[in-house]
């Protein structure tokens, strides 16, 4: 009788797991065995860059980002359709927060952990003024910047609002997922729906094509920290 009960429970688990796996169709999975799928992003006038590299321990690997009064990012080379695959999941860990960090001020716009969701700019659909603005930006970066961006962050503290407009660019909305040092040093699992979050943040529909970037920056606060990311995946 006991064996029959165990077998029944196991069968139910396998069925539920199978259904759940189908719901969680994944189109993109990065386990950071190397950085072949990533390209660096540097910012004008910032000479010190964050150091990104892969760490391998036994059968696992993860991304490590060390920032020391520095800033730069890694951008994933492949794009995806955000409406078809709106869920993004990842596992991250920080060594410490930035004590001088403040999402409401330019001087404190530093975070040990950022996951960017960048929505693609379409030059053909832009207004005349926006075309001029983005063309000027292209001369600085070598390519068009995103139309708009959601920036999931690990802030140094909570704010009254969970969604904050970036102090440097109104096209970027900061969403606080983690805050404070209580969970520093611990692996944290995150899952977001980028379409739902975009609607909440901007009050409009996002462009369909999106891409991902990661960053640890401390150029404003002049502090230092280490970010680790175990994996990132995009799916339904």
JSON list of N, CA and C in Angstrom, two decimals, residues 89-140:
[
{"chain": "A", "resi": 89, "resn": "UNK", "atom": "N", "xyz": [14.38, 35.26, -16.19]},
{"chain": "A", "resi": 89, "resn": "UNK", "atom": "CA", "xyz": [14.76, 34.70, -14.89]},
{"chain": "A", "resi": 89, "resn": "UNK", "atom": "C", "xyz": [16.27, 34.72, -14.76]},
{"chain": "A", "resi": 90, "resn": "UNK", "atom": "N", "xyz": [16.74, 34.90, -13.55]},
{"chain": "A", "resi": 90, "resn": "UNK", "atom": "CA", "xyz": [18.19, 34.84, -13.32]},
{"chain": "A", "resi": 90, "resn": "UNK", "atom": "C", "xyz": [18.47, 34.59, -11.84]},
{"chain": "A", "resi": 91, "resn": "UNK", "atom": "N", "xyz": [19.73, 34.32, -11.57]},
{"chain": "A", "resi": 91, "resn": "UNK", "atom": "CA", "xyz": [20.21, 34.08, -10.19]},
{"chain": "A", "resi": 91, "resn": "UNK", "atom": "C", "xyz": [21.43, 34.95, -9.98]},
{"chain": "A", "resi": 92, "resn": "UNK", "atom": "N", "xyz": [21.39, 35.82, -8.98]},
{"chain": "A", "resi": 92, "resn": "UNK", "atom": "CA", "xyz": [22.49, 36.75, -8.76]},
{"chain": "A", "resi": 92, "resn": "UNK", "atom": "C", "xyz": [22.88, 36.84, -7.30]},
{"chain": "A", "resi": 93, "resn": "UNK", "atom": "N", "xyz": [24.07, 37.41, -7.07]},
{"chain": "A", "resi": 93, "resn": "UNK", "atom": "CA", "xyz": [24.60, 37.57, -5.72]},
{"chain": "A", "resi": 93, "resn": "UNK", "atom": "C", "xyz": [25.55, 38.77, -5.72]},
{"chain": "A", "resi": 94, "resn": "UNK", "atom": "N", "xyz": [25.52, 39.57, -4.66]},
{"chain": "A", "resi": 94, "resn": "UNK", "atom": "CA", "xyz": [26.44, 40.69, -4.53]},
{"chain": "A", "resi": 94, "resn": "UNK", "atom": "C", "xyz": [27.28, 40.54, -3.27]},
{"chain": "A", "resi": 95, "resn": "UNK", "atom": "N", "xyz": [28.46, 41.14, -3.29]},
{"chain": "A", "resi": 95, "resn": "UNK", "atom": "CA", "xyz": [29.30, 41.10, -2.09]},
{"chain": "A", "resi": 95, "resn": "UNK", "atom": "C", "xyz": [28.86, 42.15, -1.08]},
{"chain": "A", "resi": 96, "resn": "UNK", "atom": "N", "xyz": [28.41, 43.31, -1.60]},
{"chain": "A", "resi": 96, "resn": "UNK", "atom": "CA", "xyz": [27.99, 44.41, -0.73]},
{"chain": "A", "resi": 96, "resn": "UNK", "atom": "C", "xyz": [27.25, 45.47, -1.56]},
{"chain": "A", "resi": 97, "resn": "UNK", "atom": "N", "xyz": [26.51, 46.32, -0.88]},
{"chain": "A", "resi": 97, "resn": "UNK", "atom": "CA", "xyz": [25.84, 47.44, -1.52]},
{"chain": "A", "resi": 97, "resn": "UNK", "atom": "C", "xyz": [26.78, 48.65, -1.54]},
{"chain": "A", "resi": 98, "resn": "UNK", "atom": "N", "xyz": [26.37, 49.69, -2.26]},
{"chain": "A", "resi": 98, "resn": "UNK", "atom": "CA", "xyz": [27.11, 50.95, -2.23]},
{"chain": "A", "resi": 98, "resn": "UNK", "atom": "C", "xyz": [26.45, 51.88, -1.21]},
{"chain": "A", "resi": 99, "resn": "UNK", "atom": "N", "xyz": [27.18, 52.21, -0.17]},
{"chain": "A", "resi": 99, "resn": "UNK", "atom": "CA", "xyz": [26.63, 53.01, 0.93]},
{"chain": "A", "resi": 99, "resn": "UNK", "atom": "C", "xyz": [26.20, 54.40, 0.47]},
{"chain": "A", "resi": 100, "resn": "UNK", "atom": "N", "xyz": [26.88, 54.94, -0.54]},
{"chain": "A", "resi": 100, "resn": "UNK", "atom": "CA", "xyz": [26.55, 56.28, -1.04]},
{"chain": "A", "resi": 100, "resn": "UNK", "atom": "C", "xyz": [25.50, 56.23, -2.15]},
{"chain": "A", "resi": 101, "resn": "UNK", "atom": "N", "xyz": [25.02, 55.04, -2.47]},
{"chain": "A", "resi": 101, "resn": "UNK", "atom": "CA", "xyz": [24.06, 54.91, -3.55]},
{"chain": "A", "resi": 101, "resn": "UNK", "atom": "C", "xyz": [22.73, 55.58, -3.23]},
{"chain": "A", "resi": 102, "resn": "UNK", "atom": "N", "xyz": [22.13, 56.15, -4.27]},
{"chain": "A", "resi": 102, "resn": "UNK", "atom": "CA", "xyz": [20.82, 56.80, -4.12]},
{"chain": "A", "resi": 102, "resn": "UNK", "atom": "C", "xyz": [20.18, 56.88, -5.49]},
{"chain": "A", "resi": 103, "resn": "UNK", "atom": "N", "xyz": [19.11, 56.13, -5.70]},
{"chain": "A", "resi": 103, "resn": "UNK", "atom": "CA", "xyz": [18.45, 56.08, -7.00]},
{"chain": "A", "resi": 103, "resn": "UNK", "atom": "C", "xyz": [17.80, 57.39, -7.40]},
{"chain": "A", "resi": 104, "resn": "UNK", "atom": "N", "xyz": [17.68, 58.32, -6.45]},
{"chain": "A", "resi": 104, "resn": "UNK", "atom": "CA", "xyz": [17.01, 59.60, -6.72]},
{"chain": "A", "resi": 104, "resn": "UNK", "atom": "C", "xyz": [17.98, 60.71, -7.10]},
{"chain": "A", "resi": 105, "resn": "UNK", "atom": "N", "xyz": [19.29, 60.43, -7.05]},
{"chain": "A", "resi": 105, "resn": "UNK", "atom": "CA", "xyz": [20.29, 61.46, -7.34]},
{"chain": "A", "resi": 105, "resn": "UNK", "atom": "C", "xyz": [21.34, 60.93, -8.31]},
{"chain": "A", "resi": 106, "resn": "UNK", "atom": "N", "xyz": [21.85, 61.81, -9.17]},
{"chain": "A", "resi": 106, "resn": "UNK", "atom": "CA", "xyz": [22.88, 61.41, -10.12]},
{"chain": "A", "resi": 106, "resn": "UNK", "atom": "C", "xyz": [24.14, 60.95, -9.41]},
{"chain": "A", "resi": 107, "resn": "UNK", "atom": "N", "xyz": [24.47, 61.61, -8.31]},
{"chain": "A", "resi": 107, "resn": "UNK", "atom": "CA", "xyz": [25.69, 61.25, -7.58]},
{"chain": "A", "resi": 107, "resn": "UNK", "atom": "C", "xyz": [25.60, 59.86, -6.94]},
{"chain": "A", "resi": 108, "resn": "UNK", "atom": "N", "xyz": [24.39, 59.33, -6.82]},
{"chain": "A", "resi": 108, "resn": "UNK", "atom": "CA", "xyz": [24.22, 58.02, -6.22]},
{"chain": "A", "resi": 108, "resn": "UNK", "atom": "C", "xyz": [23.72, 56.96, -7.18]},
{"chain": "A", "resi": 109, "resn": "UNK", "atom": "N", "xyz": [23.77, 57.25, -8.48]},
{"chain": "A", "resi": 109, "resn": "UNK", "atom": "CA", "xyz": [23.25, 56.33, -9.50]},
{"chain": "A", "resi": 109, "resn": "UNK", "atom": "C", "xyz": [24.25, 55.22, -9.79]},
{"chain": "A", "resi": 110, "resn": "UNK", "atom": "N", "xyz": [24.53, 54.42, -8.79]},
{"chain": "A", "resi": 110, "resn": "UNK", "atom": "CA", "xyz": [25.41, 53.25, -8.89]},
{"chain": "A", "resi": 110, "resn": "UNK", "atom": "C", "xyz": [24.73, 52.07, -8.21]},
{"chain": "A", "resi": 111, "resn": "UNK", "atom": "N", "xyz": [24.92, 50.87, -8.80]},
{"chain": "A", "resi": 111, "resn": "UNK", "atom": "CA", "xyz": [24.30, 49.67, -8.24]},
{"chain": "A", "resi": 111, "resn": "UNK", "atom": "C", "xyz": [25.24, 48.49, -8.45]},
{"chain": "A", "resi": 112, "resn": "UNK", "atom": "N", "xyz": [25.41, 47.65, -7.45]},
{"chain": "A", "resi": 112, "resn": "UNK", "atom": "CA", "xyz": [26.28, 46.48, -7.63]},
{"chain": "A", "resi": 112, "resn": "UNK", "atom": "C", "xyz": [25.69, 45.45, -8.59]},
{"chain": "A", "resi": 113, "resn": "UNK", "atom": "N", "xyz": [24.37, 45.55, -8.83]},
{"chain": "A", "resi": 113, "resn": "UNK", "atom": "CA", "xyz": [23.73, 44.59, -9.74]},
{"chain": "A", "resi": 113, "resn": "UNK", "atom": "C", "xyz": [22.64, 45.27, -10.55]},
{"chain": "A", "resi": 114, "resn": "UNK", "atom": "N", "xyz": [22.78, 45.16, -11.86]},
{"chain": "A", "resi": 114, "resn": "UNK", "atom": "CA", "xyz": [21.76, 45.66, -12.79]},
{"chain": "A", "resi": 114, "resn": "UNK", "atom": "C", "xyz": [21.52, 44.61, -13.88]},
{"chain": "A", "resi": 115, "resn": "UNK", "atom": "N", "xyz": [20.26, 44.38, -14.18]},
{"chain": "A", "resi": 115, "resn": "UNK", "atom": "CA", "xyz": [19.88, 43.61, -15.36]},
{"chain": "A", "resi": 115, "resn": "UNK", "atom": "C", "xyz": [19.07, 44.55, -16.24]},
{"chain": "A", "resi": 116, "resn": "UNK", "atom": "N", "xyz": [19.62, 44.87, -17.39]},
{"chain": "A", "resi": 116, "resn": "UNK", "atom": "CA", "xyz": [18.93, 45.76, -18.33]},
{"chain": "A", "resi": 116, "resn": "UNK", "atom": "C", "xyz": [18.08, 44.94, -19.31]},
{"chain": "A", "resi": 117, "resn": "UNK", "atom": "N", "xyz": [16.86, 45.41, -19.55]},
{"chain": "A", "resi": 117, "resn": "UNK", "atom": "CA", "xyz": [16.06, 44.94, -20.68]},
{"chain": "A", "resi": 117, "resn": "UNK", "atom": "C", "xyz": [15.92, 46.14, -21.60]},
{"chain": "A", "resi": 118, "resn": "UNK", "atom": "N", "xyz": [16.56, 46.05, -22.74]},
{"chain": "A", "resi": 118, "resn": "UNK", "atom": "CA", "xyz": [16.63, 47.19, -23.67]},
{"chain": "A", "resi": 118, "resn": "UNK", "atom": "C", "xyz": [15.70, 46.95, -24.85]},
{"chain": "A", "resi": 119, "resn": "UNK", "atom": "N", "xyz": [14.77, 47.87, -25.06]},
{"chain": "A", "resi": 119, "resn": "UNK", "atom": "CA", "xyz": [13.81, 47.75, -26.15]},
{"chain": "A", "resi": 119, "resn": "UNK", "atom": "C", "xyz": [14.30, 48.56, -27.36]},
{"chain": "A", "resi": 120, "resn": "UNK", "atom": "N", "xyz": [14.29, 47.91, -28.50]},
{"chain": "A", "resi": 120, "resn": "UNK", "atom": "CA", "xyz": [14.97, 48.42, -29.69]},
{"chain": "A", "resi": 120, "resn": "UNK", "atom": "C", "xyz": [14.31, 49.67, -30.28]},
{"chain": "A", "resi": 121, "resn": "UNK", "atom": "N", "xyz": [15.14, 50.62, -30.62]},
{"chain": "A", "resi": 121, "resn": "UNK", "atom": "CA", "xyz": [14.72, 51.85, -31.29]},
{"chain": "A", "resi": 121, "resn": "UNK", "atom": "C", "xyz": [14.53, 51.59, -32.78]},
{"chain": "A", "resi": 122, "resn": "UNK", "atom": "N", "xyz": [13.42, 52.09, -33.32]},
{"chain": "A", "resi": 122, "resn": "UNK", "atom": "CA", "xyz": [13.12, 51.96, -34.75]},
{"chain": "A", "resi": 122, "resn": "UNK", "atom": "C", "xyz": [13.19, 53.35, -35.38]},
{"chain": "A", "resi": 123, "resn": "UNK", "atom": "N", "xyz": [14.26, 53.60, -36.13]},
{"chain": "A", "resi": 123, "resn": "UNK", "atom": "CA", "xyz": [14.48, 54.93, -36.72]},
{"chain": "A", "resi": 123, "resn": "UNK", "atom": "C", "xyz": [13.36, 55.31, -37.68]},
{"chain": "A", "resi": 124, "resn": "UNK", "atom": "N", "xyz": [12.79, 54.33, -38.36]},
{"chain": "A", "resi": 124, "resn": "UNK", "atom": "CA", "xyz": [11.74, 54.61, -39.33]},
{"chain": "A", "resi": 124, "resn": "UNK", "atom": "C", "xyz": [10.44, 55.07, -38.70]},
{"chain": "A", "resi": 125, "resn": "UNK", "atom": "N", "xyz": [10.21, 54.71, -37.44]},
{"chain": "A", "resi": 125, "resn": "UNK", "atom": "CA", "xyz": [8.96, 55.07, -36.77]},
{"chain": "A", "resi": 125, "resn": "UNK", "atom": "C", "xyz": [9.12, 56.26, -35.83]},
{"chain": "A", "resi": 126, "resn": "UNK", "atom": "N", "xyz": [10.31, 56.79, -35.74]},
{"chain": "A", "resi": 126, "resn": "UNK", "atom": "CA", "xyz": [10.57, 57.88, -34.78]},
{"chain": "A", "resi": 126, "resn": "UNK", "atom": "C", "xyz": [10.14, 59.24, -35.32]},
{"chain": "A", "resi": 127, "resn": "UNK", "atom": "N", "xyz": [9.87, 60.15, -34.40]},
{"chain": "A", "resi": 127, "resn": "UNK", "atom": "CA", "xyz": [9.54, 61.53, -34.78]},
{"chain": "A", "resi": 127, "resn": "UNK", "atom": "C", "xyz": [10.80, 62.24, -35.26]},
{"chain": "A", "resi": 128, "resn": "UNK", "atom": "N", "xyz": [10.61, 63.39, -35.88]},
{"chain": "A", "resi": 128, "resn": "UNK", "atom": "CA", "xyz": [11.75, 64.14, -36.43]},
{"chain": "A", "resi": 128, "resn": "UNK", "atom": "C", "xyz": [12.74, 64.52, -35.33]},
{"chain": "A", "resi": 129, "resn": "UNK", "atom": "N", "xyz": [12.22, 65.01, -34.20]},
{"chain": "A", "resi": 129, "resn": "UNK", "atom": "CA", "xyz": [13.09, 65.43, -33.10]},
{"chain": "A", "resi": 129, "resn": "UNK", "atom": "C", "xyz": [13.85, 64.24, -32.51]},
{"chain": "A", "resi": 130, "resn": "UNK", "atom": "N", "xyz": [13.14, 63.11, -32.39]},
{"chain": "A", "resi": 130, "resn": "UNK", "atom": "CA", "xyz": [13.78, 61.92, -31.83]},
{"chain": "A", "resi": 130, "resn": "UNK", "atom": "C", "xyz": [14.85, 61.38, -32.78]},
{"chain": "A", "resi": 131, "resn": "UNK", "atom": "N", "xyz": [14.61, 61.50, -34.08]},
{"chain": "A", "resi": 131, "resn": "UNK", "atom": "CA", "xyz": [15.61, 61.05, -35.04]},
{"chain": "A", "resi": 131, "resn": "UNK", "atom": "C", "xyz": [16.91, 61.83, -34.88]},
{"chain": "A", "resi": 132, "resn": "UNK", "atom": "N", "xyz": [16.78, 63.15, -34.68]},
{"chain": "A", "resi": 132, "resn": "UNK", "atom": "CA", "xyz": [17.98, 63.98, -34.48]},
{"chain": "A", "resi": 132, "resn": "UNK", "atom": "C", "xyz": [18.71, 63.57, -33.20]},
{"chain": "A", "resi": 133, "resn": "UNK", "atom": "N", "xyz": [17.95, 63.42, -32.13]},
{"chain": "A", "resi": 133, "resn": "UNK", "atom": "CA", "xyz": [18.52, 63.04, -30.84]},
{"chain": "A", "resi": 133, "resn": "UNK", "atom": "C", "xyz": [19.25, 61.70, -30.91]},
{"chain": "A", "resi": 134, "resn": "UNK", "atom": "N", "xyz": [18.63, 60.72, -31.54]},
{"chain": "A", "resi": 134, "resn": "UNK", "atom": "CA", "xyz": [19.22, 59.38, -31.61]},
{"chain": "A", "resi": 134, "resn": "UNK", "atom": "C", "xyz": [20.39, 59.32, -32.60]},
{"chain": "A", "resi": 135, "resn": "UNK", "atom": "N", "xyz": [20.34, 60.15, -33.62]},
{"chain": "A", "resi": 135, "resn": "UNK", "atom": "CA", "xyz": [21.46, 60.21, -34.57]},
{"chain": "A", "resi": 135, "resn": "UNK", "atom": "C", "xyz": [22.70, 60.78, -33.90]},
{"chain": "A", "resi": 136, "resn": "UNK", "atom": "N", "xyz": [22.50, 61.78, -33.05]},
{"chain": "A", "resi": 136, "resn": "UNK", "atom": "CA", "xyz": [23.63, 62.34, -32.29]},
{"chain": "A", "resi": 136, "resn": "UNK", "atom": "C", "xyz": [24.21, 61.30, -31.33]},
{"chain": "A", "resi": 137, "resn": "UNK", "atom": "N", "xyz": [23.32, 60.55, -30.71]},
{"chain": "A", "resi": 137, "resn": "UNK", "atom": "CA", "xyz": [23.78, 59.50, -29.78]},
{"chain": "A", "resi": 137, "resn": "UNK", "atom": "C", "xyz": [24.56, 58.42, -30.53]},
{"chain": "A", "resi": 138, "resn": "UNK", "atom": "N", "xyz": [24.15, 58.15, -31.76]},
{"chain": "A", "resi": 138, "resn": "UNK", "atom": "CA", "xyz": [24.83, 57.12, -32.56]},
{"chain": "A", "resi": 138, "resn": "UNK", "atom": "C", "xyz": [26.27, 57.52, -32.86]},
{"chain": "A", "resi": 139, "resn": "UNK", "atom": "N", "xyz": [26.51, 58.82, -33.02]},
{"chain": "A", "resi": 139, "resn": "UNK", "atom": "CA", "xyz": [27.88, 59.28, -33.29]},
{"chain": "A", "resi": 139, "resn": "UNK", "atom": "C", "xyz": [28.79, 59.04, -32.08]},
{"chain": "A", "resi": 140, "resn": "UNK", "atom": "N", "xyz": [28.21, 59.01, -30.88]},
{"chain": "A", "resi": 140, "resn": "UNK", "atom": "CA", "xyz": [29.00, 58.77, -29.67]},
{"chain": "A", "resi": 140, "resn": "UNK", "atom": "C", "xyz": [29.23, 57.29, -29.41]}
]
